[in-house]
CSV table of C-alpha atoms and ligand atoms in Angstrom, one decimal:
chain,number,residue,atom,x,y,z
A,1,MET,CA,23.7,16.6,-36.7
A,2,SER,CA,21.1,14.0,-36.2
A,3,LYS,CA,21.6,11.9,-33.0
A,4,LYS,CA,22.0,8.2,-32.6
A,5,LYS,CA,18.9,6.7,-31.0
A,6,LEU,CA,18.8,4.1,-28.2
A,7,LEU,CA,15.6,2.2,-27.3
A,8,VAL,CA,15.0,1.1,-23.8
A,9,ALA,CA,12.3,-1.5,-22.8
A,10,THR,CA,11.2,-3.1,-19.5
A,11,GLY,CA,9.6,-6.5,-19.8
A,12,GLY,CA,7.9,-9.1,-17.6
A,13,GLY,CA,6.9,-8.5,-14.0
A,14,ASP,CA,7.8,-5.2,-12.4
A,15,CYS,CA,10.5,-5.0,-9.8
A,16,PRO,CA,11.9,-2.3,-7.5
A,17,GLY,CA,14.9,-0.7,-9.2
A,18,LEU,CA,13.6,-0.6,-12.8
A,19,ASN,CA,13.4,3.2,-12.7
A,20,ALA,CA,16.9,3.4,-11.3
A,21,VAL,CA,18.3,1.4,-14.3
A,22,ILE,CA,16.4,3.7,-16.7
A,23,ARG,CA,17.8,6.8,-15.0
A,24,GLY,CA,21.4,5.3,-15.0
A,25,ILE,CA,21.2,4.7,-18.8
A,26,VAL,CA,19.8,8.2,-19.5
A,27,LYS,CA,22.2,10.1,-17.2
A,28,ARG,CA,25.2,8.3,-18.7
A,29,ALA,CA,23.9,8.8,-22.2
A,30,SER,CA,23.5,12.6,-21.7
A,31,ALA,CA,27.3,12.8,-21.1
A,32,GLU,CA,27.6,11.8,-24.8
A,33,THR,CA,26.3,14.6,-27.0
A,34,ASP,CA,25.4,12.4,-29.9
A,35,TRP,CA,22.9,10.0,-28.3
A,36,GLU,CA,19.3,10.3,-27.4
A,37,VAL,CA,17.3,7.7,-25.4
A,38,TRP,CA,13.7,6.6,-26.1
A,39,GLY,CA,11.5,4.2,-24.1
A,40,SER,CA,9.1,1.7,-25.7
A,41,MET,CA,6.0,1.6,-23.6
A,42,GLU,CA,4.9,-1.8,-22.1
A,43,ALA,CA,8.0,-3.7,-23.3
A,44,PHE,CA,8.0,-3.9,-27.1
A,45,ASN,CA,4.2,-3.4,-27.3
A,46,GLY,CA,5.0,0.3,-27.9
A,47,ILE,CA,6.4,-0.7,-31.3
A,48,MET,CA,4.4,-3.8,-32.1
A,49,HIS,CA,1.1,-1.8,-32.4
A,50,GLU,CA,0.2,1.4,-34.2
A,51,PRO,CA,0.0,4.1,-33.1
A,52,LEU,CA,3.5,3.8,-31.8
A,53,ARG,CA,3.9,4.5,-28.0
A,54,LEU,CA,7.4,5.8,-27.5
A,55,LYS,CA,8.6,8.1,-24.7
A,56,ARG,CA,11.6,10.4,-25.0
A,57,LEU,CA,13.8,9.8,-22.0
A,58,ASP,CA,15.8,12.9,-21.2
A,59,ASP,CA,17.3,14.2,-18.0
A,60,ALA,CA,14.0,15.9,-17.0
A,61,ALA,CA,12.0,12.7,-17.6
A,62,VAL,CA,14.2,10.6,-15.2
A,63,ALA,CA,14.9,13.2,-12.5
A,64,GLY,CA,14.4,11.6,-9.1
A,65,ILE,CA,12.9,8.4,-10.4
A,66,HIS,CA,15.6,6.1,-8.8
A,67,VAL,CA,13.6,6.1,-5.6
A,68,ARG,CA,10.3,5.2,-7.3
A,69,GLY,CA,8.9,1.6,-7.6
A,70,GLY,CA,7.4,0.3,-10.9
A,71,THR,CA,8.6,1.5,-14.3
A,72,ILE,CA,7.9,4.8,-15.9
A,73,ILE,CA,7.8,3.1,-19.3
A,74,GLN,CA,5.5,0.3,-18.0
A,75,THR,CA,5.7,-3.4,-18.6
A,76,THR,CA,3.8,-6.4,-19.7
A,77,ASN,CA,4.2,-10.2,-19.8
A,78,LYS,CA,1.8,-10.5,-22.7
A,79,GLY,CA,2.4,-10.1,-26.5
A,80,ASN,CA,5.8,-11.9,-26.6
A,81,PRO,CA,7.1,-11.1,-30.1
A,82,MET,CA,8.6,-14.6,-30.3
A,83,LYS,CA,5.1,-16.1,-30.0
A,84,TYR,CA,2.9,-13.2,-31.0
A,85,PRO,CA,-0.8,-14.0,-30.8
A,86,GLU,CA,-2.3,-13.2,-34.1
A,87,ARG,CA,-6.0,-13.3,-34.7
A,88,GLN,CA,-7.0,-15.4,-37.8
A,89,ALA,CA,-9.9,-14.8,-40.2
A,90,ASP,CA,-11.8,-17.7,-38.6
A,91,GLY,CA,-11.6,-16.0,-35.1
A,92,SER,CA,-8.9,-18.4,-33.8
A,93,THR,CA,-5.5,-17.2,-32.6
A,94,ARG,CA,-2.1,-18.3,-34.0
A,95,GLU,CA,1.3,-17.7,-32.4
A,96,THR,CA,3.7,-16.1,-34.9
A,97,ASN,CA,7.4,-15.3,-34.6
A,98,ARG,CA,7.4,-11.5,-35.1
A,99,ILE,CA,11.1,-11.0,-34.1
A,100,PRO,CA,12.5,-10.5,-37.7
A,101,TRP,CA,9.7,-7.9,-38.3
A,102,LEU,CA,10.3,-6.2,-35.0
A,103,ALA,CA,14.1,-5.9,-35.6
A,104,GLY,CA,13.4,-4.5,-39.0
A,105,ARG,CA,10.9,-2.0,-37.7
A,106,MET,CA,13.3,-0.8,-35.0
A,107,LYS,CA,15.9,-0.1,-37.6
A,108,GLU,CA,13.4,1.6,-39.8
A,109,LEU,CA,12.5,3.9,-36.9
A,110,GLY,CA,16.2,4.8,-36.6
A,111,PHE,CA,17.2,2.9,-33.5
A,112,GLU,CA,20.9,1.9,-33.4
A,113,ALA,CA,20.7,-0.2,-30.3
A,114,VAL,CA,18.3,-1.6,-27.6
A,115,VAL,CA,18.7,-2.1,-23.9
A,116,ASN,CA,16.2,-4.6,-22.7
A,117,ILE,CA,15.7,-4.8,-18.9
A,118,GLY,CA,14.0,-8.0,-17.8
A,119,GLY,CA,14.1,-11.6,-16.5
A,120,ASP,CA,14.7,-14.8,-18.3
A,121,GLY,CA,11.7,-14.5,-20.7
A,122,SER,CA,12.7,-11.0,-21.7
A,123,GLN,CA,16.3,-12.0,-22.2
A,124,ALA,CA,15.3,-14.8,-24.5
A,125,ILE,CA,13.6,-12.0,-26.6
A,126,SER,CA,16.9,-10.0,-26.4
A,127,GLN,CA,18.8,-12.9,-27.8
A,128,ALA,CA,16.3,-13.5,-30.6
A,129,LEU,CA,16.5,-9.8,-31.5
A,130,PHE,CA,20.3,-9.9,-31.5
A,131,GLU,CA,20.3,-13.0,-33.7
A,132,ALA,CA,17.9,-11.1,-36.1
A,133,GLY,CA,20.6,-8.4,-36.4
A,134,MET,CA,19.5,-5.9,-33.7
A,135,PRO,CA,22.4,-4.8,-31.4
A,136,VAL,CA,21.0,-5.5,-27.9
A,137,VAL,CA,22.3,-5.3,-24.4
A,138,GLY,CA,20.3,-7.0,-21.5
A,139,VAL,CA,20.0,-6.0,-17.9
A,140,PRO,CA,18.8,-8.8,-15.5
A,141,LYS,CA,15.8,-8.0,-13.3
A,142,THR,CA,13.8,-10.1,-10.9
A,143,ILE,CA,12.9,-10.2,-7.2
A,144,ASP,CA,13.4,-14.0,-7.4
A,145,ASN,CA,17.2,-13.7,-7.7
A,146,ASP,CA,17.1,-16.9,-9.8
A,147,LEU,CA,19.5,-15.9,-12.6
A,148,GLY,CA,22.7,-17.9,-12.3
A,149,SER,CA,25.0,-15.5,-14.1
A,150,THR,CA,24.8,-12.7,-11.5
A,151,ASP,CA,25.5,-12.6,-7.7
A,152,PHE,CA,22.3,-10.6,-7.3
A,153,THR,CA,19.5,-9.3,-9.4
A,154,PHE,CA,18.2,-5.9,-8.4
A,155,GLY,CA,14.8,-5.9,-6.6
A,156,PHE,CA,15.7,-9.0,-4.5
A,157,GLN,CA,17.0,-7.1,-1.5
A,158,THR,CA,13.9,-4.9,-1.5
A,159,ALA,CA,11.6,-7.9,-1.6
A,160,VAL,CA,13.5,-9.5,1.3
A,161,GLN,CA,13.3,-6.2,3.3
A,162,THR,CA,9.5,-6.0,2.7
A,163,ALA,CA,9.1,-9.7,3.6
A,164,SER,CA,11.2,-9.3,6.8
A,165,ASP,CA,9.2,-6.3,7.9
A,166,ALA,CA,6.0,-8.2,7.5
A,167,PHE,CA,7.5,-11.2,9.2
A,168,ASP,CA,8.4,-9.1,12.3
A,169,ARG,CA,4.8,-8.0,12.6
A,170,LEU,CA,3.6,-11.6,12.5
A,171,VAL,CA,6.0,-12.7,15.2
A,172,THR,CA,4.2,-10.6,17.8
A,173,THR,CA,0.8,-12.0,17.0
A,174,ALA,CA,2.2,-15.6,17.0
A,175,ASP,CA,3.6,-14.8,20.5
A,176,SER,CA,0.5,-13.1,21.9
A,177,HIS,CA,-1.8,-15.9,20.7
A,178,HIS,CA,0.4,-18.9,20.9
A,179,ARG,CA,-0.2,-19.5,17.3
A,180,VAL,CA,1.5,-21.0,14.3
A,181,MET,CA,1.9,-18.2,11.7
A,182,ILE,CA,2.7,-19.2,8.2
A,183,MET,CA,3.9,-16.5,5.8
A,184,GLU,CA,4.1,-17.3,2.1
A,185,VAL,CA,6.6,-15.4,0.0
A,186,MET,CA,7.3,-15.2,-3.8
A,187,GLY,CA,10.3,-16.6,-5.7
A,188,ARG,CA,8.9,-19.1,-8.2
A,189,ASP,CA,11.2,-22.2,-8.3
A,190,ALA,CA,13.9,-20.5,-6.1
A,191,GLY,CA,13.8,-20.2,-2.3
A,192,TRP,CA,16.0,-17.2,-2.0
A,193,ILE,CA,13.4,-14.7,-0.6
A,194,ALA,CA,12.2,-17.3,1.9
A,195,LEU,CA,15.7,-18.2,3.0
A,196,TYR,CA,16.9,-14.7,3.5
A,197,THR,CA,13.6,-13.7,5.3
A,198,ALA,CA,13.8,-16.7,7.6
A,199,ILE,CA,17.3,-15.9,8.7
A,200,SER,CA,16.7,-12.2,9.0
A,201,GLY,CA,13.4,-12.7,10.9
A,202,GLY,CA,14.4,-15.6,13.1
A,203,ALA,CA,11.9,-18.2,11.8
A,204,GLU,CA,11.6,-21.7,13.2
A,205,VAL,CA,10.7,-23.3,9.9
A,206,CYS,CA,11.7,-22.3,6.3
A,207,LEU,CA,10.3,-24.3,3.4
A,208,ILE,CA,11.8,-23.9,-0.1
A,209,PRO,CA,11.4,-25.6,-3.5
A,210,GLU,CA,15.0,-26.9,-3.4
A,211,ILE,CA,14.3,-29.0,-0.3
A,212,PRO,CA,11.0,-30.9,-0.5
A,213,TYR,CA,9.7,-31.1,3.1
A,214,ASP,CA,8.5,-34.0,5.2
A,215,ILE,CA,5.4,-32.7,7.0
A,216,ASN,CA,6.0,-34.9,10.0
A,217,ILE,CA,9.4,-33.3,10.6
A,218,VAL,CA,7.8,-29.9,10.3
A,219,ALA,CA,5.1,-31.0,12.8
A,220,ASP,CA,7.8,-32.3,15.2
A,221,ARG,CA,9.6,-28.9,15.1
A,222,ILE,CA,6.3,-27.2,16.0
A,223,ARG,CA,5.6,-29.6,18.9
A,224,GLU,CA,9.1,-29.0,20.2
A,225,ARG,CA,8.4,-25.3,20.5
A,226,TYR,CA,5.1,-25.9,22.3
A,227,ASP,CA,6.7,-28.5,24.6
A,228,ASP,CA,9.6,-26.3,25.6
A,229,GLY,CA,7.2,-23.7,26.8
A,230,ARG,CA,7.6,-21.1,24.1
A,231,GLY,CA,4.4,-21.9,22.5
A,232,PHE,CA,4.5,-20.1,19.2
A,233,VAL,CA,6.0,-20.8,15.8
A,234,ASN,CA,6.7,-18.6,12.7
A,235,ILE,CA,7.1,-20.3,9.4
A,236,VAL,CA,8.2,-18.8,6.1
A,237,VAL,CA,7.2,-20.8,3.0
A,238,ALA,CA,8.3,-20.1,-0.5
A,239,GLU,CA,5.4,-20.2,-3.1
A,240,GLY,CA,7.1,-23.0,-5.0
A,241,ALA,CA,7.7,-25.2,-2.0
A,242,PHE,CA,6.1,-28.7,-1.9
A,243,ALA,CA,6.0,-31.8,0.3
A,244,LYS,CA,8.1,-34.8,-0.5
A,245,GLU,CA,5.1,-36.8,-1.5
A,246,GLY,CA,3.3,-33.8,-3.0
A,247,SER,CA,3.4,-31.2,-5.7
A,248,VAL,CA,3.4,-27.4,-6.0
A,249,THR,CA,0.3,-25.4,-5.2
A,250,ALA,CA,-0.6,-23.6,-8.4
A,251,GLY,CA,-3.4,-22.4,-10.6
A,252,LYS,CA,-3.5,-22.2,-14.4
A,253,GLY,CA,-1.0,-19.9,-16.1
A,254,GLU,CA,-2.0,-17.0,-18.3
A,255,GLU,CA,-1.3,-16.1,-21.9
A,256,GLY,CA,2.3,-15.2,-22.4
A,257,ARG,CA,3.2,-16.3,-18.8
A,258,HIS,CA,4.6,-19.3,-17.1
A,259,ALA,CA,2.6,-22.5,-17.5
A,260,VAL,CA,1.5,-22.4,-13.9
A,261,ARG,CA,0.7,-19.5,-11.6
A,262,LEU,CA,2.1,-20.2,-8.1
A,263,GLY,CA,0.4,-19.2,-4.9
A,264,GLY,CA,-1.6,-20.6,-2.0
A,265,VAL,CA,0.9,-23.1,-0.5
A,266,ALA,CA,0.4,-21.4,2.9
A,267,TYR,CA,-3.1,-22.9,2.9
A,268,THR,CA,-1.9,-26.3,1.7
A,269,LEU,CA,0.7,-26.4,4.4
A,270,SER,CA,-1.9,-25.3,7.1
A,271,GLN,CA,-4.1,-28.2,6.2
A,272,GLN,CA,-1.2,-30.7,6.0
A,273,LEU,CA,-0.2,-29.6,9.6
A,274,ARG,CA,-3.7,-30.1,10.9
A,275,ASP,CA,-3.8,-33.5,9.2
A,276,ALA,CA,-0.5,-34.3,10.9
A,277,GLY,CA,-2.1,-33.6,14.3
A,278,ILE,CA,-1.1,-30.0,15.1
A,279,GLU,CA,-3.9,-28.6,17.3
A,280,ALA,CA,-2.6,-25.1,17.8
A,281,ASP,CA,-4.3,-22.3,15.9
A,282,ILE,CA,-2.7,-21.7,12.5
A,283,ARG,CA,-3.0,-18.6,10.5
A,284,GLU,CA,-1.8,-17.9,6.9
A,285,THR,CA,-0.5,-14.8,5.3
A,286,VAL,CA,0.2,-14.7,1.5
A,287,LEU,CA,2.4,-11.6,1.0
A,288,GLY,CA,2.0,-11.4,-2.8
A,289,HIS,CA,2.7,-8.4,-4.8
A,290,VAL,CA,3.7,-6.1,-2.0
A,291,GLN,CA,7.1,-7.7,-2.4
A,292,ARG,CA,7.3,-6.2,-5.9
A,293,GLY,CA,6.3,-2.7,-5.1
A,294,GLY,CA,7.6,0.4,-3.3
A,295,THR,CA,10.8,2.2,-3.0
A,296,PRO,CA,13.9,0.1,-3.7
A,297,VAL,CA,16.3,-0.2,-0.7
A,298,ALA,CA,19.7,1.4,-1.1
A,299,TYR,CA,21.4,-1.8,-2.2
A,300,ASP,CA,19.0,-2.2,-5.1
A,301,ARG,CA,19.2,1.5,-6.1
A,302,VAL,CA,23.0,1.2,-6.3
A,303,LEU,CA,23.0,-2.1,-8.2
A,304,ALA,CA,20.3,-0.9,-10.6
A,305,SER,CA,22.0,2.5,-11.2
A,306,VAL,CA,25.4,0.9,-11.9
A,307,PHE,CA,23.7,-1.7,-14.2
A,308,GLY,CA,22.1,1.3,-16.1
A,309,VAL,CA,25.4,3.1,-16.5
A,310,GLN,CA,27.2,0.0,-17.6
A,311,ALA,CA,24.5,-1.0,-20.0
A,312,PHE,CA,25.0,2.3,-21.9
A,313,GLU,CA,28.7,1.8,-21.8
A,314,ALA,CA,28.3,-1.6,-23.3
A,315,VAL,CA,26.3,0.1,-26.1
A,316,LEU,CA,29.1,2.6,-26.6
A,317,ASN,CA,31.7,-0.2,-26.7
A,318,GLY,CA,29.6,-2.3,-29.2
A,319,ASN,CA,29.5,-5.1,-26.6
A,320,PHE,CA,26.2,-6.5,-27.9
A,321,GLY,CA,24.4,-9.8,-27.2
A,322,THR,CA,25.5,-9.6,-23.6
A,323,LEU,CA,23.9,-9.2,-20.2
A,324,ILE,CA,25.3,-6.8,-17.5
A,325,VAL,CA,26.0,-8.8,-14.4
A,326,LEU,CA,27.7,-8.6,-11.0
A,327,LYS,CA,29.9,-11.7,-10.7
A,328,GLU,CA,32.0,-12.3,-7.7
A,329,ASN,CA,31.4,-8.7,-6.7
A,330,LYS,CA,32.7,-7.4,-10.1
A,331,PHE,CA,30.6,-5.7,-12.7
A,332,THR,CA,31.0,-7.5,-16.1
A,333,THR,CA,29.1,-8.8,-19.1
A,334,VAL,CA,28.3,-12.4,-20.1
A,335,PRO,CA,26.8,-13.6,-23.5
A,336,ILE,CA,23.0,-13.8,-23.1
A,337,PRO,CA,22.8,-17.6,-23.9
A,338,GLU,CA,25.3,-18.3,-21.2
A,339,ALA,CA,23.3,-16.2,-18.7
A,340,LEU,CA,20.1,-18.0,-19.6
A,341,SER,CA,21.6,-21.5,-19.2
A,342,GLU,CA,22.3,-21.1,-15.5
A,343,TYR,CA,19.3,-21.1,-13.1
A,344,ASN,CA,20.2,-19.9,-9.6
A,345,TYR,CA,18.8,-22.4,-7.1
A,346,VAL,CA,19.5,-22.3,-3.4
A,347,LYS,CA,22.0,-25.1,-2.7
A,348,PRO,CA,20.6,-27.4,-0.1
A,349,GLY,CA,24.2,-28.2,1.2
A,350,GLY,CA,25.4,-24.6,0.8
A,351,ASP,CA,26.7,-22.2,3.5
A,352,LEU,CA,23.5,-20.2,3.9
A,353,VAL,CA,21.3,-23.3,4.5
A,354,LYS,CA,23.9,-24.7,6.8
A,355,ALA,CA,24.0,-21.5,8.8
A,356,ALA,CA,20.2,-21.3,8.9
A,357,LYS,CA,20.2,-24.9,10.3
A,358,GLY,CA,22.8,-23.7,12.8
A,359,LEU,CA,20.3,-21.0,13.9
A,360,GLY,CA,17.7,-23.7,14.6
A,361,ILE,CA,15.7,-23.2,11.4
A,362,SER,CA,14.1,-26.5,10.2
A,363,PHE,CA,13.7,-27.1,6.4
A,364,GLY,CA,11.5,-30.2,7.1
A,365,ASP,CA,14.3,-32.5,5.9
B,1,LIG,O1,9.0,-13.5,-11.2
B,1,LIG,C1,8.6,-12.5,-10.2
B,1,LIG,C2,7.3,-13.0,-9.6
B,1,LIG,O2,6.8,-12.0,-8.7
B,1,LIG,C3,7.3,-14.4,-9.0
B,1,LIG,O3,7.9,-14.3,-7.7
B,1,LIG,C4,5.8,-14.7,-9.0
B,1,LIG,O4,5.6,-16.1,-9.0
B,1,LIG,C5,5.3,-14.1,-10.3
B,1,LIG,O5,6.3,-13.1,-10.7
B,1,LIG,C6,4.0,-13.5,-10.2
B,1,LIG,O6,3.6,-13.1,-11.4
B,1,LIG,P1,2.3,-12.2,-11.8
B,1,LIG,O7,2.6,-10.8,-11.4
B,1,LIG,O8,2.1,-12.4,-13.2
B,1,LIG,O9,1.2,-12.7,-10.9
């Protein structure tokens, strides 16, 4: 008897826990005798181009991968099938919607369903494929924790752990040298990684996109620490943070990616502090992609593994056009458009920010 075929793809930036999701899907699928699982390499690029790049995902292929960072089926944030860059005869490039073609090609190749693991961009592709007639289930991924429909995305806790470990190492240098140490973390337009790291590490200042900062208030907090004899300050700044009168620090985006590429606010802030009269030595650390790599922490392994199992069960139950989420500590599904409509910002008046302020952390407001 020929088996039913499930296609799995990972899209967008990589994230600790992707392999644990893949393993969860495959292990649950092998309990059903009539299914086999395939991975499309580099998101849907494995199907968009000839020769096809598909990888059979069986028990042997996923053995032990839940502890490994990255994704065994690779990923990309280029070649979005909704705006596929096609070269024209005159050498120019035109963006074409290849979704109907892609859905048809998947069916032609015998795939009955797709599990697409990715962030908001990838889930927009899931929805488009679903509308084009392909049965799709989505799994939310991102270290930024910025999807409103789930309590947590997997990868976030690992990014926070990595950032907290780095922060602890910077505290000792701040102390030894009486310095102001600025550590920049990722998160795009959400300040979750910064907020959790600041609380976990015991920062004096935490700057996040949701609370534009007043540089004079930040400078005053620094002076207080020097005046009371402690003489060193540790700051966590989210890459998307900006001053009240300013704008985000960013470079130009890349093809298939966000319009801007964030990064470098640590240096902007450093200069703003000097301009505001801070005379202490200031040093900047931009943590960057170390936050996206390495072994997922136990919380993320569990979350990702359960998401994987539940994604396959959604396929079995025909629960398509949905995203697997953890909502109020319960695993459930939500329609993809609903999931995409809610961005998860840090609430400036929420419990976590209040508690952080209670711990003496200044947000520059
Ligand atoms: O969305 C995850 C993320 O790591 C953001 O925190 C960051 O701004 C962006 O991706 C970096 O993207 P890239 O890997 O394309 O530089």
